[in-house]
Structure formats: structure tokens, C-alpha cells
Tab-separated table of C-alpha atoms in Angstrom:
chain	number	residue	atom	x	y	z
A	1	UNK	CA	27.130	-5.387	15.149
A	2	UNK	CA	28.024	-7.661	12.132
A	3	UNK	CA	25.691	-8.276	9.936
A	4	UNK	CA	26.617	-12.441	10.695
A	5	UNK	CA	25.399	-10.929	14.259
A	6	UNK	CA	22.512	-9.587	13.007
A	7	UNK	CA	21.273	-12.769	11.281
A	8	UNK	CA	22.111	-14.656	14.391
A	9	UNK	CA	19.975	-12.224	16.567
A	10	UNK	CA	17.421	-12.414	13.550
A	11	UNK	CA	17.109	-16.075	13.964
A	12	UNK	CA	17.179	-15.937	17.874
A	13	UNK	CA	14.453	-13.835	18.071
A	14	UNK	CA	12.414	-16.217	15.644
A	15	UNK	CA	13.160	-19.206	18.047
A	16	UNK	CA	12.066	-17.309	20.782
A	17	UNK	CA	8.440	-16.538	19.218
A	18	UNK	CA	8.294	-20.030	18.390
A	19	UNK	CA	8.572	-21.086	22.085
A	20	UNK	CA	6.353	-18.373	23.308
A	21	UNK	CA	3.769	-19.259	21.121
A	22	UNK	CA	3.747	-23.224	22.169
A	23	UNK	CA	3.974	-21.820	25.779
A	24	UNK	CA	0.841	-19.821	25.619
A	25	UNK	CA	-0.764	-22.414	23.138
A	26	UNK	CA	-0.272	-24.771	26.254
A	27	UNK	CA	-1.343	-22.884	29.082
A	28	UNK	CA	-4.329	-20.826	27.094
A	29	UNK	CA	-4.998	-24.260	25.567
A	30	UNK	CA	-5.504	-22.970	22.018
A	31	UNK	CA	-4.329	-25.649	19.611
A	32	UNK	CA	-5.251	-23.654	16.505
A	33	UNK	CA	-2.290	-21.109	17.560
A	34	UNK	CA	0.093	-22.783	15.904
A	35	UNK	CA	-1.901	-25.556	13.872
A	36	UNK	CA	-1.128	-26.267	10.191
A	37	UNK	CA	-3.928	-24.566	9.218
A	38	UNK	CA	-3.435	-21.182	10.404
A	39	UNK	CA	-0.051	-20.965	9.134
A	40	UNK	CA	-1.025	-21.443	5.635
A	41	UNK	CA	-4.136	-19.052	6.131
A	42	UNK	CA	-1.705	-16.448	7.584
A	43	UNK	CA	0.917	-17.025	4.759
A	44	UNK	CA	-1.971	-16.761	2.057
A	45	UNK	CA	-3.032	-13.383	3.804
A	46	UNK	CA	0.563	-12.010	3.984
A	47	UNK	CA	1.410	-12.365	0.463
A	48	UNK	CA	-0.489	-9.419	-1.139
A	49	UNK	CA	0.227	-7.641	1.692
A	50	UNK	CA	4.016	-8.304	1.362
A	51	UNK	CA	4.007	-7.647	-2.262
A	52	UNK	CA	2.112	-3.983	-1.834
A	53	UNK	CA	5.336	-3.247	0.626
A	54	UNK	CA	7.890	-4.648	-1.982
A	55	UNK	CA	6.831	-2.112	-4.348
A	56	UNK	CA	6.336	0.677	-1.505
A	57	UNK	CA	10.112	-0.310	-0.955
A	58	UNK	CA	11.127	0.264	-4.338
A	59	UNK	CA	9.732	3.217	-4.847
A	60	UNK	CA	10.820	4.905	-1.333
A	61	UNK	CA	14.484	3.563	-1.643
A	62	UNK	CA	14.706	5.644	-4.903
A	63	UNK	CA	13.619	8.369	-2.835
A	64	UNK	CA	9.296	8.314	-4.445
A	65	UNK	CA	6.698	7.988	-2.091
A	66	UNK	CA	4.481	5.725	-3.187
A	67	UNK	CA	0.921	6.004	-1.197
A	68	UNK	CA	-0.723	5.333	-4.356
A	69	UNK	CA	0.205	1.122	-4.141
A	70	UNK	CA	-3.839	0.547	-3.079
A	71	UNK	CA	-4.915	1.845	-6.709
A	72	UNK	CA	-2.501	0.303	-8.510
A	73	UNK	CA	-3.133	-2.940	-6.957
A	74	UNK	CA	-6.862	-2.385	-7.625
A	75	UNK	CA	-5.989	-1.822	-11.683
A	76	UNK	CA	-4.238	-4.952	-11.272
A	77	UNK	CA	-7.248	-6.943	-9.780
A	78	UNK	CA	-9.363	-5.293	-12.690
A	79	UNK	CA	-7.138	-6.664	-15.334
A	80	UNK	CA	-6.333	-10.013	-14.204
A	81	UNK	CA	-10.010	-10.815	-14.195
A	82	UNK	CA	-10.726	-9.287	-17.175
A	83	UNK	CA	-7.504	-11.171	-19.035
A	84	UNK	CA	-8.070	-14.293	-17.083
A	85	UNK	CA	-11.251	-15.552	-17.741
A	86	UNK	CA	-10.745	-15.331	-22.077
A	87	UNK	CA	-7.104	-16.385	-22.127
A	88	UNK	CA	-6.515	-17.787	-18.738
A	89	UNK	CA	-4.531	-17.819	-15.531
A	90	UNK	CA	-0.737	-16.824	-17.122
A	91	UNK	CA	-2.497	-13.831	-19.102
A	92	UNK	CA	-4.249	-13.047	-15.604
A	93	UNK	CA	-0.606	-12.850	-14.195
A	94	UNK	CA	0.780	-11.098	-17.211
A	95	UNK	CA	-2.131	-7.981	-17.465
A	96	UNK	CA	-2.048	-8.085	-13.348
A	97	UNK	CA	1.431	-6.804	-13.672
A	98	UNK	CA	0.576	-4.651	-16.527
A	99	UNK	CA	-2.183	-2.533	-15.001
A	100	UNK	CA	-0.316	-1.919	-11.779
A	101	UNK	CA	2.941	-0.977	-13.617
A	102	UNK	CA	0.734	1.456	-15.412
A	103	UNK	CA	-0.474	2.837	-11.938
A	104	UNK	CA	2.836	3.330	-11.072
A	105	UNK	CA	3.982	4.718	-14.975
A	106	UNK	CA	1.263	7.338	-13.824
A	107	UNK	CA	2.672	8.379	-10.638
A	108	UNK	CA	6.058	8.262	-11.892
A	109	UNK	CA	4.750	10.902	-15.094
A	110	UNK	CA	3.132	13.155	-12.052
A	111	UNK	CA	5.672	13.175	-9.631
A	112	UNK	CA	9.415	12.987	-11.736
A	113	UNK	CA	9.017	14.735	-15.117
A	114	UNK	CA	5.715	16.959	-13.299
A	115	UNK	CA	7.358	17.615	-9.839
A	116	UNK	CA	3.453	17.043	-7.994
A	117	UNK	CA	3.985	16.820	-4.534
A	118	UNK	CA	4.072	12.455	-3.972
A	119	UNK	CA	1.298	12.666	-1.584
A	120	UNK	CA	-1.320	14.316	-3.770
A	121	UNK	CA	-0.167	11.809	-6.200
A	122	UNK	CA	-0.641	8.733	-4.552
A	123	UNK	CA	-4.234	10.034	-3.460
A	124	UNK	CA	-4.937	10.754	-7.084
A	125	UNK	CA	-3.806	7.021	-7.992
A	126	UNK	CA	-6.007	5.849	-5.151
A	127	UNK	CA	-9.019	7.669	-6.562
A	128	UNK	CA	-8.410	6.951	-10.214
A	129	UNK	CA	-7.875	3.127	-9.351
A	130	UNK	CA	-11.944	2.437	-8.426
A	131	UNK	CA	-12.957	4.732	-10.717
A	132	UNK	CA	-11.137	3.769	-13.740
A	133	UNK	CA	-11.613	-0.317	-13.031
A	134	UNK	CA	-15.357	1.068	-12.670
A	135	UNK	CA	-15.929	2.244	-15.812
A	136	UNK	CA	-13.972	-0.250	-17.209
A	137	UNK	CA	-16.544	-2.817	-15.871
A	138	UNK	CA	-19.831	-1.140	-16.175
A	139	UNK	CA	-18.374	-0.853	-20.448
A	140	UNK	CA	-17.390	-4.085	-20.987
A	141	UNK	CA	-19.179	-5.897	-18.820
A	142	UNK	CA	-22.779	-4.581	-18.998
A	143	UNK	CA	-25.763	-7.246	-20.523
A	144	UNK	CA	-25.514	-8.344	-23.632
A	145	UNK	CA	-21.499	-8.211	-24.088
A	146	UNK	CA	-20.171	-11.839	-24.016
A	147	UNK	CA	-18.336	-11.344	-20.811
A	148	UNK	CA	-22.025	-10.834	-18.763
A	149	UNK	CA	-22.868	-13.768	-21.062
A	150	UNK	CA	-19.626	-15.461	-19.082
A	151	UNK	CA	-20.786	-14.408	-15.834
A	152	UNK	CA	-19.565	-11.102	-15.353
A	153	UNK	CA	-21.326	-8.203	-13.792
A	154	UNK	CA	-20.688	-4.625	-12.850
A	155	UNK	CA	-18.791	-5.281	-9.677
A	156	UNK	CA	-16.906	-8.897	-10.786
A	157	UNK	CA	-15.719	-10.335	-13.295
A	158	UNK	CA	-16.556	-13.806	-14.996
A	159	UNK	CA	-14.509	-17.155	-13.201
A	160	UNK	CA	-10.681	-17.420	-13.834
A	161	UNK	CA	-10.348	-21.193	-14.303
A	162	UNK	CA	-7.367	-23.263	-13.687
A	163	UNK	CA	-6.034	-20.555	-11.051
A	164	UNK	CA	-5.580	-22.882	-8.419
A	165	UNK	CA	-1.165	-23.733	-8.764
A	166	UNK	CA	-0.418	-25.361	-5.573
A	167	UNK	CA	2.460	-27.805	-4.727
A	168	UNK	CA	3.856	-29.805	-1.844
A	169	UNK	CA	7.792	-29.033	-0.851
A	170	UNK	CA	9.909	-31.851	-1.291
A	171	UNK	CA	10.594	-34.180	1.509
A	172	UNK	CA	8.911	-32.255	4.206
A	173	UNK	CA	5.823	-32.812	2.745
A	174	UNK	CA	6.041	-35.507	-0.215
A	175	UNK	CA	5.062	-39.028	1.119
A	176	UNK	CA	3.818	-39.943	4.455
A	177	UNK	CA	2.462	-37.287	6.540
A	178	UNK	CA	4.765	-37.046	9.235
A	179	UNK	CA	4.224	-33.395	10.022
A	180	UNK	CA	0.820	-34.198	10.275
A	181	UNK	CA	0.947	-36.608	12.766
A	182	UNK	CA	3.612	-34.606	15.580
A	183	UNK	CA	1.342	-31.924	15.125
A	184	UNK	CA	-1.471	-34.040	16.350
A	185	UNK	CA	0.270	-35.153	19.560
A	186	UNK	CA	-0.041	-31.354	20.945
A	187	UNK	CA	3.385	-32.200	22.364
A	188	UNK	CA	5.122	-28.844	23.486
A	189	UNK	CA	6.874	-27.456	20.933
A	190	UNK	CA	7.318	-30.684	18.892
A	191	UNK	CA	4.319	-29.834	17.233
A	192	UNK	CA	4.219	-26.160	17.109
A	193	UNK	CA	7.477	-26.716	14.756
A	194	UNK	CA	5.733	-29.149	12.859
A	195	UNK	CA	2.507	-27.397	12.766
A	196	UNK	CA	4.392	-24.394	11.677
A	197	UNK	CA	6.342	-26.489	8.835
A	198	UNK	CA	3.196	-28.432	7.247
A	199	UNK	CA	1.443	-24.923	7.338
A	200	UNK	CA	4.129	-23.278	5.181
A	201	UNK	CA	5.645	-26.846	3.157
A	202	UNK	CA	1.538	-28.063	2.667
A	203	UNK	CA	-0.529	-27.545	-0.796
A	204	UNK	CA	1.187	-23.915	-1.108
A	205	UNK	CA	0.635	-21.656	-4.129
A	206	UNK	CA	3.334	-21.318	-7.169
A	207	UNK	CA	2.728	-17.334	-6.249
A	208	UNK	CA	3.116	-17.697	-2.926
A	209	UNK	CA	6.647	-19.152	-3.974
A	210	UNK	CA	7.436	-16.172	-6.115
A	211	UNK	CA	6.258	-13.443	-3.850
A	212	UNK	CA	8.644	-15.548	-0.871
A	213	UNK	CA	11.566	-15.550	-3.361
A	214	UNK	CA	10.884	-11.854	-4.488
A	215	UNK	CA	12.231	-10.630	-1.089
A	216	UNK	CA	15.816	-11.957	-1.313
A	217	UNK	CA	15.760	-10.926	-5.092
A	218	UNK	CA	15.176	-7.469	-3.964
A	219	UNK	CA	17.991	-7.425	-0.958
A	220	UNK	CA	20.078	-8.697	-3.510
A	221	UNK	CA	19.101	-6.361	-6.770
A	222	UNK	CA	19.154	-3.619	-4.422
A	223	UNK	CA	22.017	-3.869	-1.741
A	224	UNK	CA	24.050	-6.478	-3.826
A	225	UNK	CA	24.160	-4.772	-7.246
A	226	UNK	CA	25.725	-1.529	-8.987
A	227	UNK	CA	21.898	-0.825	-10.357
A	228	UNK	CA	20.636	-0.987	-6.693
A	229	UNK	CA	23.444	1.118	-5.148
A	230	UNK	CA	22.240	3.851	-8.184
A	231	UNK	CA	19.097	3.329	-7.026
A	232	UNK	CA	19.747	3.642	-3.275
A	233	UNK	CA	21.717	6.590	-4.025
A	234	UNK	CA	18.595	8.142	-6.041
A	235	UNK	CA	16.733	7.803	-2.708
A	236	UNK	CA	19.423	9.254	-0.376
A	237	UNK	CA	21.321	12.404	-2.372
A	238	UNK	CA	19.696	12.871	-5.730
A	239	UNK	CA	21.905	15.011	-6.877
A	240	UNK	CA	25.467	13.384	-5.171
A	241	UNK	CA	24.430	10.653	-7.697
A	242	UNK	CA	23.819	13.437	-10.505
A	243	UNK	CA	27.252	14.499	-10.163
A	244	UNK	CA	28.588	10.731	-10.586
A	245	UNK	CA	26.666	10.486	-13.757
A	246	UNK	CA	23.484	8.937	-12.476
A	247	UNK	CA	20.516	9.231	-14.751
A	248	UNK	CA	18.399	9.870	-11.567
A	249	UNK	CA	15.367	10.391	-13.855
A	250	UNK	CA	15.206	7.232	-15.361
A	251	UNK	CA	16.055	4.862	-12.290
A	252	UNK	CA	13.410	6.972	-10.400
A	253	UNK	CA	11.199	5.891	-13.501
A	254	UNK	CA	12.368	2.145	-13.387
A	255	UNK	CA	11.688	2.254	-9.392
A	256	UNK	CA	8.267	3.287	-9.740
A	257	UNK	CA	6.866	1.098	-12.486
A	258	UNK	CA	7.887	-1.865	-10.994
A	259	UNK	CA	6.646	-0.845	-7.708
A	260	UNK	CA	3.469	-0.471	-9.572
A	261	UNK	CA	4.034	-4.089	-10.936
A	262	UNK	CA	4.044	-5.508	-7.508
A	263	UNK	CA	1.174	-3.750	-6.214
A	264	UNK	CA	-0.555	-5.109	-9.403
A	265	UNK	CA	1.287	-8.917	-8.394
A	266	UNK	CA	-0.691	-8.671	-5.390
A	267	UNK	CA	-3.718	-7.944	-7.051
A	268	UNK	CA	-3.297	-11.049	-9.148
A	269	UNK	CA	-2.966	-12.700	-5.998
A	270	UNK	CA	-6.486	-11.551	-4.526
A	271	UNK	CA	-8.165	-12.644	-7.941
A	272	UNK	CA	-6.105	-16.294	-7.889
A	273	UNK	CA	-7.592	-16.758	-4.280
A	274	UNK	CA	-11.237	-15.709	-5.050
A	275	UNK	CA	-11.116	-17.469	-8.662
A	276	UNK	CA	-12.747	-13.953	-10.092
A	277	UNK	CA	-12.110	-10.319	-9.971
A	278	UNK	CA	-14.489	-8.092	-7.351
A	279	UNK	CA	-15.007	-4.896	-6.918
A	280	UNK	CA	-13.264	-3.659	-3.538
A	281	UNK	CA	-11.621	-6.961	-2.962
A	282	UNK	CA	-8.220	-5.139	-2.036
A	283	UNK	CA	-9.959	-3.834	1.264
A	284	UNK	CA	-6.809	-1.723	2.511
A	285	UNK	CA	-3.855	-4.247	1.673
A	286	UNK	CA	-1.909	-1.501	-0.274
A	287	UNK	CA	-2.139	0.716	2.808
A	288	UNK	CA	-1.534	-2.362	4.873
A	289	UNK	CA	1.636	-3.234	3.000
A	290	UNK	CA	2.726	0.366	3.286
A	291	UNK	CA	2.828	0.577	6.942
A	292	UNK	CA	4.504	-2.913	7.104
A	293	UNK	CA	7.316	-1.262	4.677
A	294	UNK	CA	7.581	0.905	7.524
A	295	UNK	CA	8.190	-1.413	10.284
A	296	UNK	CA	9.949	-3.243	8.074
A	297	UNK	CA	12.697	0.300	8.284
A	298	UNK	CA	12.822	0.025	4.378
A	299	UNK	CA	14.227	-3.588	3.890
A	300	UNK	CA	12.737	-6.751	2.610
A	301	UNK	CA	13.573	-8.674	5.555
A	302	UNK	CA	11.838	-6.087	8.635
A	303	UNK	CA	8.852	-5.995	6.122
A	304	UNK	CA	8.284	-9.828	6.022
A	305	UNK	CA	8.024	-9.693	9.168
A	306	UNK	CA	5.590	-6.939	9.718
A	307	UNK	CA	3.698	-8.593	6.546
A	308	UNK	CA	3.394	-11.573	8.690
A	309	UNK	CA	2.349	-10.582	11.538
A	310	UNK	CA	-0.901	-8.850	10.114
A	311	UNK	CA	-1.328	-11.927	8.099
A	312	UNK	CA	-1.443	-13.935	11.500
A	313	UNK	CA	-3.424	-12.050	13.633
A	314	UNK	CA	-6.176	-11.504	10.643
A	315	UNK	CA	-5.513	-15.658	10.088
A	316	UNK	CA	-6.474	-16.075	13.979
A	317	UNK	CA	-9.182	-13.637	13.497
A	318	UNK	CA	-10.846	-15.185	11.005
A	319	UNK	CA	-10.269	-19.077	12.262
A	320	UNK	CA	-11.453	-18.403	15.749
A	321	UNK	CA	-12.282	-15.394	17.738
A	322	UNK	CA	-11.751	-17.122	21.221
A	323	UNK	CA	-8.072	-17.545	20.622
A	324	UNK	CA	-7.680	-13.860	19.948
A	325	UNK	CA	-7.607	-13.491	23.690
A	326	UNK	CA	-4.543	-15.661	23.973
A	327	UNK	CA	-2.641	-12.731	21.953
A	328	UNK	CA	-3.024	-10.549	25.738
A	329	UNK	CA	-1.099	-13.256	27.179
A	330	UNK	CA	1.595	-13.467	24.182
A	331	UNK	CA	1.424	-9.619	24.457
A	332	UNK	CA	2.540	-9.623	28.030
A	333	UNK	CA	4.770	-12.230	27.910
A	334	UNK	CA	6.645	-9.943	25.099
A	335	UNK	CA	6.813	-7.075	27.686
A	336	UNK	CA	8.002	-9.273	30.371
A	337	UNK	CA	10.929	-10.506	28.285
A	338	UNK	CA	11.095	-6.663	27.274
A	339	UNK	CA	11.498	-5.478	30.632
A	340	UNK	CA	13.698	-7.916	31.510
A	341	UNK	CA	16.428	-6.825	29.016
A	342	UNK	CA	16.223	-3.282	30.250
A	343	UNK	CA	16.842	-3.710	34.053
A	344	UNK	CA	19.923	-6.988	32.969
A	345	UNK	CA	21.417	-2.977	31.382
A	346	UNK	CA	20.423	-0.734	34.170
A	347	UNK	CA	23.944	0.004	35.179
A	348	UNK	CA	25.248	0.287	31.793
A	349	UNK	CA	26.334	3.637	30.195
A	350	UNK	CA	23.202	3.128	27.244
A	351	UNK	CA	20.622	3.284	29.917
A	352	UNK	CA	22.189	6.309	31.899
A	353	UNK	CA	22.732	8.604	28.769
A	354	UNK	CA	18.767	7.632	27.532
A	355	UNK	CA	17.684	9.011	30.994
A	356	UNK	CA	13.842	9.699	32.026
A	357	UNK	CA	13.185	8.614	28.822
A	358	UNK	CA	14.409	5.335	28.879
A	359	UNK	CA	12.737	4.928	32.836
A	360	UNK	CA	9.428	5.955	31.119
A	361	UNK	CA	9.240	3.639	28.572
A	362	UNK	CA	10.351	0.560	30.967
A	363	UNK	CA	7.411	1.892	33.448
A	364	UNK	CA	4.679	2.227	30.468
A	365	UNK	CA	5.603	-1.270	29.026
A	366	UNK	CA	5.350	-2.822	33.205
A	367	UNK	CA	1.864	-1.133	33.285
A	368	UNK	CA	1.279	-2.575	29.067
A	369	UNK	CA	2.503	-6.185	30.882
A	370	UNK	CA	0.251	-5.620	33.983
A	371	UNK	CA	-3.241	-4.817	32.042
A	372	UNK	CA	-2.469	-7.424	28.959
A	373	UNK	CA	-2.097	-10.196	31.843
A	374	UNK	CA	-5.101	-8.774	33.292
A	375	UNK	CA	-7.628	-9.037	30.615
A	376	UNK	CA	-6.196	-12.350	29.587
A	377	UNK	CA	-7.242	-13.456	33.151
A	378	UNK	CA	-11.051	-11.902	33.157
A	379	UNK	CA	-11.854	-11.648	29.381
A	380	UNK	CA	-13.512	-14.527	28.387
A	381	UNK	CA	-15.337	-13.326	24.912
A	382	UNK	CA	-14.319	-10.141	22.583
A	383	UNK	CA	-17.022	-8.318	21.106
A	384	UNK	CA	-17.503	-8.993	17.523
A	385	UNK	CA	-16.353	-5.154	16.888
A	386	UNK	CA	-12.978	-5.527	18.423
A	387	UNK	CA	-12.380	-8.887	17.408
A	388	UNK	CA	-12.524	-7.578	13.580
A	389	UNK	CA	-10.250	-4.611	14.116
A	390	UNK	CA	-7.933	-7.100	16.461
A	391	UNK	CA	-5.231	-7.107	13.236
A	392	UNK	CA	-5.348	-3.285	12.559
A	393	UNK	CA	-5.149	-2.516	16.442
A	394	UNK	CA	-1.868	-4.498	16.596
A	395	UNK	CA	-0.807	-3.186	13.567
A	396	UNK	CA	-0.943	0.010	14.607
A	397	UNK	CA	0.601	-0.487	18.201
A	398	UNK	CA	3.600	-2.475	16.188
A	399	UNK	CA	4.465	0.277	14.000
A	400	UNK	CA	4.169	2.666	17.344
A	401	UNK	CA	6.851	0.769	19.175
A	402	UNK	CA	9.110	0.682	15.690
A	403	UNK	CA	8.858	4.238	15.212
A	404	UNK	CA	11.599	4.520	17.745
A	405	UNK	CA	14.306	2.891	15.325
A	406	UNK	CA	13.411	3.944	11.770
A	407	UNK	CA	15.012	5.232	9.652
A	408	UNK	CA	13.842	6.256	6.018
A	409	UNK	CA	15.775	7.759	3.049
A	410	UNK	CA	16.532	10.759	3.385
A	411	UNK	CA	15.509	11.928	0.189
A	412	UNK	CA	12.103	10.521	0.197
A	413	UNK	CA	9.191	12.318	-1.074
A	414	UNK	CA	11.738	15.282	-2.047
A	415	UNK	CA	10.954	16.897	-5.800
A	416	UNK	CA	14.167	16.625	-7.403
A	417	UNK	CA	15.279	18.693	-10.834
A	418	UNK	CA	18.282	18.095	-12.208
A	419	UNK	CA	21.055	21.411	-10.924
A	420	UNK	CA	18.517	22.214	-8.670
A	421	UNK	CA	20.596	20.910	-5.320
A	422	UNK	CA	18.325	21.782	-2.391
């Protein structure tokens, strides 16, 4: 397929969410699937999220695994309280990227010049994150230091003022309201569109901008650029690139700083939206952001769209837990359409070669369809426990279902020394 085809398909298959979504919004009669509101809520959740996979997919296409992106997005929480509330909101941004790049300066020092297995690594950064931002805090932050004369304590930091950058996009959302009022007519699909639209045109944030515009950057740094194909290359045959005079050691160096630097963007991002550093306030988003790298298959554009989808379902979560249970019906709709592409190719060649396999899968996904439809049609309240794991759960079954079709580079995670050819 062409990659013109592949865009095509791309934006297909975003049309055809878009219509499922206003179908189930009108028959489970859950407005707030598609309202303004959630959009925006989902977009704000995505973005750290999204940014702790950009720098997972830096560091992985130059062939580092990078589980360490939770503590370095922690250091950059830490410092762009601590900067923001004496010298405000740019420093926050500035020491944000700062103290993640140095989270990732330290994995890079462990795992290129050292050779420590990446895994150990990362685990190491994750430990060192809380710990370090810790003592950090409980030294310059204890009573009597004028930052607890500020406000700050031993788990937060004193306010960041003037935080708060948001804009309106030009003509969809300058002047009269227009989105606004479709999306109050609940007409079908009129105003899911312009729901959708006024969610992501409405009062957004300057970073939320950046970390949007940071995903084509990358495609086109990395698959557009000599400096990406190096990098790429770093990632795939280490020492193929040696022999075409590739300073492996310092690209793999580059890769994982400013992996760290995103992971730290994110951060900044976290203490922007609560207006003040706190301890824990990354709760999982650099893991998060790794496993939507994953689904994403290592490009910017598959992990948008696994960054989005845990920012909606934890957006829907957190608006309203009743129209969680409209995601069973969107779930088996999904399967339906599923199945139906499989048996439109049951005579084709594809099908035949895949074999029991392929007969498996379409059976397991008819029984998926089957129970999803089911508990759609008796459920009628979640418990509170499931409800809160709803994002992970779907997550998790996501990234199952992917697994089928990824592929990562194949010289990621390997210890490379320069002769050394494995």
C-alpha cells in the first residue's frame, strides 16, 4: 500500500469512529460522548501522556529502551515547581526540560558508555526520580526556608502563577459561537463534529499546541532527515551504521537526552494544569505513554492515537461513570464491523494461508461482540472499582489486539560496543 493509501485509510478509519460514536451517543443517549467538554478534558489528559511516548520513541528508534520516562518526568515536575514559582511559568518550562533531560543524560551514561542492561536502568531512573525530587523537597522546602514561607511543603511546591496560556483557534472559534450552538441541537452527527471541533479549537493550552505540533516534527526529524535516518539506523544495525561512519555513540546520546526532555515536557504539563508541583502527581503517565509508543508500532502517528484513546476513556471516566457503559456498545459495534471484514475475505488466498488461526480469532472476537452487547443490555451501573480501572482495562486489551502487527527495532535494548558486531 502507498503511503497516499495509508493516509486515506488513516482518515477513513477516523470518519468511521466519528459516526460510531454519534450512533451509540444516539441510541445509548449519552450526550457527553462527544460533547465539547470531554474532548478538551481528553486532549488535556493525552498530552503528557503523548509526550512520555515521544521520548519513549526517541529513545527506542535509536535502538535504547527507555522504561525509565516515569522518573524523568517526575524530575521534571520537581523542577518546574521549584523554578516556577521564583521566576515564573517560562523558567517552569525551561528547568521542566532540564531535569528530565538529565534523567535521560543518566540513563544514557548507564546504558551507552556503561553497557547496564536498559531495563535495570530504567528501574533505577524510576527509583531515583521520587527519591531524588524527595530530598530535594524535604531540603529546600522544609519551615523556615522562604519557599515554605511561599507555600511550599514537603510533598508540593509553592503556586506557579500566570501558568494558565490558553487561546481560541482562529475562525472556528473566534467570534460567534457557532460550534456551540450545532452541538446543542444533539442533531446526529452534526453535532458530534462540532462538539468534537469546539472541544479541540476552544480555550486550548499554548502546550497543548506544542506537544500537537511535536508529533509531525518528529516524523519529519526522524523519517524526513539525514540525522533521523542515522538515528533510525542506530536503532536497527548499530554497527551497519558504524561501518558508514556513524558516530552511533553520540546519536544514541542525543536520542536519549531529549527523550528525557519530553518526559520532563510532560511533567511541565502536569504542574501547568495543577498550578503547583505535587508529589506523585505523574500517577503512571510515563508507563502509560510507553505502552501507547507501543501501539503506536514506534511512530508518532499510531502513538497519538493510542495517547488518545487513554485520554478519552479516563476523560469519560472522570465526567460521568454512567456513560462508561456505552463503551460495551462502541466495543461491539467495533467487533461487528471487525467481523464483517473477515468473512467479505473468506475466499481470499490471505484468509486460507492464516488458517485455524485466523478462524479462531474471527470466533473469539463473535463471542467479544456477543458478551459486550450483552452487558450493554443488562448493566445499568459499574462499580466504582471497575469504573476507575475502565482506562487501564482498555488500555491493556488495545495493546493485546496490536501486538499482532508490531514491529519494533530490531536493535532495541541491544548493548552495543563499537567492533563488537553481535
Amino acid at each position: 500500500m502507498t503511503r497516499v493509501g495509508k493516509y486515506h485509510v488513516a482518515l477513513i478509519g477516523v470518519a468511521v469512529l466519528i459516526l460510531l460514536m454519534a450512533l451509540v451517543r444516539i441510541i445509548s443517549g449519552q450526550d457527553d460522548l462527544t460533547s465539547s467538554g470531554l474532548i478538551a478534558s481528553a486532549l488535556t489528559l493525552a498530552v503528557p501522556i503523548g509526550l512520555a511516548g515521544l521520548g519513549g520513541l526517541w529513545a527506542e528508534r535509536a535502538g535504547v529502551v527507555n522504561i525509565g520516562l516515569e522518573g524523568m518526568m517526575v524530575l521534571g515536575t520537581w523542577f518546574a515547581g521549584w523554578a516556577g514559582y521564583q521566576w515564573g511559568p517560562v523558567a517552569a518550562l525551561v528547568a521542566g526540560l532540564l531535569g528530565g533531560a538529565l534523567g535521560g543524560l543518566l540513563h544514557a551514561i548507564a546504558t551507552v558508555t556503561f553497557g547496564v542492561d536498559h531495563i535495570i536502568s530504567g528501574v533505577a531512573i524510576n527509583l531515583l526520580g521520587p527519591g531524588i525530587t524527595r530530598f530535594l523537597s524535604e531540603v529546600l522546602y522544609k519551615e523556615g526556608t522562604p519557599a515554605a514561607d511561599a507555600g511550599a511543603g514537603i510533598t508540593t511546591s509553592a503556586a506557579v502563577t500566570g501558568s494558565t496560556w490558553e487561546v481560541s483557534l482562529p475562525v472556528l472559534s473566534d467570534g460567534p459561537d457557532l460550534l456551540g450552538k450545532l452541538e446543542s441541537t444533539h442533531w446526529f452527527l452534526l453535532a458530534d463534529v462540532a462538539g468534537i471541533l469546539r472541544g479541540l479549537t476552544h480555550n486550548v493550552n499554548i502546550l497543548v499546541i506544542l506537544a500537537v505540533l511535536l508529533l509531525p516534527l518528529t516524523f519529519f526529524v526522524l523519517w524526513r532527515t539525514a540525522f533521523g535516518l542515522r538515528l533510525r539506523s542506530a536503532g536497527e544495525n548499530p554497527w551497519a551504521a558504524e561501518s558508514l561512519g556513524v558516530n552511533v555513540y553520540l546519536i544514541k546520546y542525543i536520542a536519549v537526552v531529549i527523550s528525557g526532555a519530553f518526559a520532563g515536557l510532560g511533567g511541565v504539563f502536569l504542574v501547568f494544569g495543577a498550578d503547583k508541583y505535587v508529589e506523585g502527581q505523574t500517577q503512571g503517565r510515563g508507563f502509560i505513554g510507553l505502552a501507547a509508543m507501543i501501539f503506536g508500532n514506534w511512530r508518532p502517528g499510531g502513538l497519538a492515537a493510542g495517547a488518545s484513546l487513554f485520554g478519552y476513556t479516563e476523560a469519560l471516566r472522570l465526567r460521568t461513570s454512567t456513560a462508561v457503559i456505552s463503551l460495551f456498545l462502541f466495543g461491539a459495534l467495533l467487533l461487528l464491523i471487525y467481523l464483517g471484514m473477515q468473512i467479505r475475505r473468506l475466499t481470499s488466498a490471505e484468509l486460507e494461508a492464516r488458517g485455524v488461526k485466523q478462524y479462531t480469532l474471527m470466533a473469539a472476537s463473535a463471542l467479544g461482540m456477543v458478551i459486550l452487547f450483552w452487558l450493554w443490555l443488562t448493566v445499568d451501573q459499574l462499580p466504582g472499582e471497575f469504573v476507575f480501572i475502565t482506562p487501564h482495562v482498555v488500555t491493556l486489551l488495545v495493546l493485546l489486539v496490536a501486538s499482532q502487527r508490531l514491529r519494533m527495532p530490531k536493535a532495541d535494548g541491544v548493548v552495543y560496543r563499537r567492533g563488537e558486531q553481535h
